[in-house]
Short mmCIF file of C-alpha atoms in Angstrom, two decimals:
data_model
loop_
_atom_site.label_atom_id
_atom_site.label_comp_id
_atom_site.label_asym_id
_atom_site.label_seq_id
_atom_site.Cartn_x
_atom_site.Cartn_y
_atom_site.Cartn_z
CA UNK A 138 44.19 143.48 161.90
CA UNK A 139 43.94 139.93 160.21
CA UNK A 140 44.02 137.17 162.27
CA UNK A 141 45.44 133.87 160.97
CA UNK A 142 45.12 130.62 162.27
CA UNK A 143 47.00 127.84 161.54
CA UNK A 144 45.67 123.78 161.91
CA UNK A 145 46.98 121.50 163.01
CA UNK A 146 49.27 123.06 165.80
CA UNK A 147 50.84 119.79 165.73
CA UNK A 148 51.32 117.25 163.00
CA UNK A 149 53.23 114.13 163.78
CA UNK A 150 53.75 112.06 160.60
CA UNK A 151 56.49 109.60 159.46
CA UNK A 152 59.15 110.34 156.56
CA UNK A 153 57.78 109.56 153.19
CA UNK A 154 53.56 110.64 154.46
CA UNK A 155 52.31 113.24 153.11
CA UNK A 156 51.55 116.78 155.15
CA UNK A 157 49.02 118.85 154.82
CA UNK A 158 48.84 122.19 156.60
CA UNK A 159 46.36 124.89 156.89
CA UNK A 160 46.18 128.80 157.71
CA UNK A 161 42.47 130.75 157.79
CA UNK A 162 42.83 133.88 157.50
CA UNK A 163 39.84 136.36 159.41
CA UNK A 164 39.19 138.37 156.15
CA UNK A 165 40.35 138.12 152.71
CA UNK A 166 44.00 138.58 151.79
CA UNK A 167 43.48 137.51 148.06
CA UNK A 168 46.67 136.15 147.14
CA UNK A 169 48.95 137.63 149.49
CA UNK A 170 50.06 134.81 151.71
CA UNK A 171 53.09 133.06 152.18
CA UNK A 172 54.87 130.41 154.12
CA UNK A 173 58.08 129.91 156.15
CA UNK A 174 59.75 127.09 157.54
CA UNK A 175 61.56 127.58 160.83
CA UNK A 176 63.75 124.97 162.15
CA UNK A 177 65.66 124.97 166.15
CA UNK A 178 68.23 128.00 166.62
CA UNK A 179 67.74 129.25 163.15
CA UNK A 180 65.95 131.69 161.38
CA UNK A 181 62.82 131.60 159.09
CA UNK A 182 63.17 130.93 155.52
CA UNK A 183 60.48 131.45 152.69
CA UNK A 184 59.37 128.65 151.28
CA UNK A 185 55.73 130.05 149.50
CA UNK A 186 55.01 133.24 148.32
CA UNK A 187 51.28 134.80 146.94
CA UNK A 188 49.87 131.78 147.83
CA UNK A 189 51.71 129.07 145.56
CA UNK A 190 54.80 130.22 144.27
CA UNK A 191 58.01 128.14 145.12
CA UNK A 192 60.80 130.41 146.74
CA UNK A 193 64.59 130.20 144.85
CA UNK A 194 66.04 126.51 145.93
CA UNK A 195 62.99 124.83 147.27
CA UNK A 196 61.79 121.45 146.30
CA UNK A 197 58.95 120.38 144.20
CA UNK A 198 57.62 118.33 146.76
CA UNK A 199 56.39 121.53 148.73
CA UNK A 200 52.88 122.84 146.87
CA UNK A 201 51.06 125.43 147.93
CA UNK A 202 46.96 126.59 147.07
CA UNK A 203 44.15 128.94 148.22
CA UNK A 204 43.05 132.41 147.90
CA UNK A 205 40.82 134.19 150.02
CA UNK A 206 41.00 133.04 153.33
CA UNK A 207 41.49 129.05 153.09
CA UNK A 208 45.09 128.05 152.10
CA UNK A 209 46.65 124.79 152.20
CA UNK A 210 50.49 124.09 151.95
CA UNK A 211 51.04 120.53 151.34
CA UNK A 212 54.48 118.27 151.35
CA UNK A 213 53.75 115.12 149.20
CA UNK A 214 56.41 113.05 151.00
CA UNK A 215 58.36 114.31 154.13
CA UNK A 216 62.04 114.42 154.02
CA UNK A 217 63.83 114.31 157.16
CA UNK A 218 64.58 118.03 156.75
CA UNK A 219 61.48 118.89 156.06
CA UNK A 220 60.42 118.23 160.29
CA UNK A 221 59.75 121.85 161.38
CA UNK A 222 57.88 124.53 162.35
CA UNK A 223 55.46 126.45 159.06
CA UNK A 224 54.20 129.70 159.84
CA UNK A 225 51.72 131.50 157.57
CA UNK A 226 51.85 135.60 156.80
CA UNK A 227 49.50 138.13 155.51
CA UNK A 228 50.61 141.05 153.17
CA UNK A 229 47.54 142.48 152.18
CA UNK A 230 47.22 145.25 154.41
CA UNK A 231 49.10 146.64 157.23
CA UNK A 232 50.30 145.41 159.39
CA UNK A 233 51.44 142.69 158.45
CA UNK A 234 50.37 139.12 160.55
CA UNK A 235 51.94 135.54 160.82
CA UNK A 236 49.53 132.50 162.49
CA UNK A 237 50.62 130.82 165.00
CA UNK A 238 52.50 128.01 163.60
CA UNK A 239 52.61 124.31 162.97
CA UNK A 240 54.63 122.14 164.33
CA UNK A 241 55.88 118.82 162.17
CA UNK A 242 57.15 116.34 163.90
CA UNK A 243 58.65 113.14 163.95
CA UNK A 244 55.88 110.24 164.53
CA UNK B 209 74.70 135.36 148.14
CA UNK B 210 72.39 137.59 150.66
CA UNK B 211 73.96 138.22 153.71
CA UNK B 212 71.64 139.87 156.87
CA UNK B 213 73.95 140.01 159.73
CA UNK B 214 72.47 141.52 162.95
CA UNK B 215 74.12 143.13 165.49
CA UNK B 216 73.23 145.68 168.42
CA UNK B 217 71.86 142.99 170.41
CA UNK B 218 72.00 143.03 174.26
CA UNK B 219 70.87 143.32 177.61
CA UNK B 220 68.93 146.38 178.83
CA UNK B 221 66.99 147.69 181.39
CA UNK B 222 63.57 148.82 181.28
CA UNK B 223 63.27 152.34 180.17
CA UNK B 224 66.56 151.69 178.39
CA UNK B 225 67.12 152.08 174.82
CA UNK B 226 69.29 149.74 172.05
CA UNK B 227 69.96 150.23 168.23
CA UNK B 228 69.84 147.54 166.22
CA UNK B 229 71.88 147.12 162.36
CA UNK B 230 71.53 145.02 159.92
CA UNK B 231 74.49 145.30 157.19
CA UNK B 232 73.07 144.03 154.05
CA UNK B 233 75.26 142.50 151.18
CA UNK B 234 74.64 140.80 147.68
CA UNK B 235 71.36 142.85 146.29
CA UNK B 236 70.92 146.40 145.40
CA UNK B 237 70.19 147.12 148.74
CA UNK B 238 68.04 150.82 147.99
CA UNK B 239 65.69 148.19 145.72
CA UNK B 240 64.37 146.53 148.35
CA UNK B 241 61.98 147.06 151.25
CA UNK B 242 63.49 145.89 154.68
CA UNK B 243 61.26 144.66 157.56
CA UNK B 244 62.28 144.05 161.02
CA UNK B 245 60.63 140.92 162.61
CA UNK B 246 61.14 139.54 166.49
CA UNK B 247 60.39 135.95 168.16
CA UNK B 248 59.69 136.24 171.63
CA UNK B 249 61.23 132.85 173.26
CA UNK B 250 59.51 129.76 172.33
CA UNK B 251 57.08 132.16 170.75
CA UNK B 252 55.84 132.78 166.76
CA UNK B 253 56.95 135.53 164.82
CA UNK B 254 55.61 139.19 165.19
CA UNK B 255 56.06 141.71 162.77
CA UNK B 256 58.10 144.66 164.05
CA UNK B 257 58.03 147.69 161.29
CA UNK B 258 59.09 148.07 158.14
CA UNK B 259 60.69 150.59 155.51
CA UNK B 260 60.52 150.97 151.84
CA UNK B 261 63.82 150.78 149.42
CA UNK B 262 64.42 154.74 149.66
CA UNK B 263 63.53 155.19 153.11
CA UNK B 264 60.75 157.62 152.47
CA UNK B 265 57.53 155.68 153.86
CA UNK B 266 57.50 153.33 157.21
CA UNK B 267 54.99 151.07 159.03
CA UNK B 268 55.35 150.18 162.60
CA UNK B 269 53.19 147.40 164.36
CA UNK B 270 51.10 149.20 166.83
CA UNK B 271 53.06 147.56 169.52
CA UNK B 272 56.27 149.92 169.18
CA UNK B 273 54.60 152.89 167.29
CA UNK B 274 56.06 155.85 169.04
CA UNK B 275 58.91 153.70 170.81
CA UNK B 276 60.98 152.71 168.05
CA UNK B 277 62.46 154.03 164.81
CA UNK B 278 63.35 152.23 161.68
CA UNK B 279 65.33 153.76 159.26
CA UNK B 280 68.07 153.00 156.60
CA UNK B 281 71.22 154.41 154.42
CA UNK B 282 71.68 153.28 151.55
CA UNK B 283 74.93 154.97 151.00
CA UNK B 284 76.33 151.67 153.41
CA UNK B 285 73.61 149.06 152.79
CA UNK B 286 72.73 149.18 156.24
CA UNK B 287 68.91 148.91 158.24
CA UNK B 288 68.92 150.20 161.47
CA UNK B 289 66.16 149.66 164.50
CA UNK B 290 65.90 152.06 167.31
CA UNK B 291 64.52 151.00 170.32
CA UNK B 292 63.68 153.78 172.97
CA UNK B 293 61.55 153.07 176.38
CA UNK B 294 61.81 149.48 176.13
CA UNK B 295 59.79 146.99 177.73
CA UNK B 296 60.25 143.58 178.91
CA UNK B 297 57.55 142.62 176.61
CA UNK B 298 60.39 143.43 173.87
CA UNK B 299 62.73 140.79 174.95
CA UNK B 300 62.79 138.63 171.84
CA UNK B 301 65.62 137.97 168.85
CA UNK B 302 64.75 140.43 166.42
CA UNK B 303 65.43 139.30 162.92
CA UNK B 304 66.01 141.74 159.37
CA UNK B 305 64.39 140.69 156.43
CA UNK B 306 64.74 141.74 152.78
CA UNK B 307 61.90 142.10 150.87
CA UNK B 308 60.80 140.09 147.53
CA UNK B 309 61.21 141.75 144.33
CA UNK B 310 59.38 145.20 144.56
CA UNK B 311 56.93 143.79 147.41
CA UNK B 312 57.26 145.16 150.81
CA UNK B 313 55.95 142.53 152.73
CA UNK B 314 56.97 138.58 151.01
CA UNK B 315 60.51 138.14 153.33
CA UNK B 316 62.63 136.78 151.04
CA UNK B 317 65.70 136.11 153.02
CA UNK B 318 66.29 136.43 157.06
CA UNK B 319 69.08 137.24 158.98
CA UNK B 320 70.65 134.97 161.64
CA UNK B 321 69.05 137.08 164.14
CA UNK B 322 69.94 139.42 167.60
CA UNK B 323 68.67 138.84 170.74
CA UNK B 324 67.34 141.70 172.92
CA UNK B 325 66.87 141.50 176.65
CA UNK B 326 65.17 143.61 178.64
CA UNK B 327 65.65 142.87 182.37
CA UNK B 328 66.93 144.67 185.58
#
């Protein structure tokens, strides 16, 4: 199976800095990642898709690149809503694999 | 608007056995691949299984192959999970997922999520 592995597990940053998460993946998935933000008591929502396409109703602020296995998801300026927890996924082969997480936090 | 509500949800023994459903609303429901994906507690997200938009092909993580069942009808927009000889290893809020477009595996939009316990 591919392994992904997200960096930092932790990022504490201020509203208004800029984020910059990562997710290695063990072998190539070309294009097939995407990314979900998960906040407290609710569930995941896609926020990426194949690597940088925006999901339906999310901001411009949230970018997305890589292909491969080195992709970045970057927010240029952290809203308050934006403090959660990111987890990469795989869809190139079966089964399918999500990293580990990381965490944004309030500095 | 996409609606994913879970139900089925409890608390079980080991050995025991739960059925999960997940009654879809606001997509052509037979269009769409469903997936079935569980968070242990305070844990990350583990892919469960998964079934295509007519119910003919399925994937299971290696983790349940042989202990649970996914299946669908389409007839009542429903997903369904079937848990047999469960473990407490299982104990985890298991969430439904509809697929993106004609992809199986981009989750477009989650349900609110049931949570399983397995525990004597």
């Amino acid at each position: 199976e591919i392994v992904l592995t997200q960096s930092p597990a932790t990022l504490s940053l201020s509203p208004g800095e800029r984020a910059t998460l990562s997710c290695r993946a063990s072998q190539s998935v070309s294009s097939f990642l995407a990314w979900y933000q998960q906040k407290p008591g609710q569930a995941p929502r896609l926020v990426i898709y194949d690597a940088s396409n925006r999901a339906t109703g999310i901001p411009a602020r949230f970018s997305a690149s890589g292909s491969g296995t080195d992709f970045t998801l970057t927010i240029s300026s952290l809203e308050p809503e934006d403090f959660a927890v990111y987890y990469c996924q795989h869809r190139s082969i079966w089964p399918l694999t999500f990293g580990g997480g990381t965490k944004v936090e309030i500095k | 608007e996409v609606q994913l509500p879970e139900s089925g949800g409890g608390l079980v023994q080991p050995g025991g056995s739960l059925r999960l459903s997940c009654a879809a609303s606001g997509f052509t429901f037979s269009s769409h691949a469903m997936t079935w994906v569980r968070q242990a507690p305070g844990k990350g997200l583990e892919w469960v299984s998964s079934i295509s938009g007519s119910g003919g092909s399925t994937q299971y993580a290696d983790s349940v192959k042989g202990r649970f069942t996914i299946s669908r009808d389409n007839s009542k927009n429903a997903l369904y999970l079937q848990m047999n000889s469960l473990r407490a290893e299982d104990t985890a809020i298991y969430y439904c997922a509809k697929g993106y477009s004609s992809t199986w595996g981009t989750l477009e939009y989650w349900g609110q999520g049931t949570l399983v316990t397995v525990s004597s």
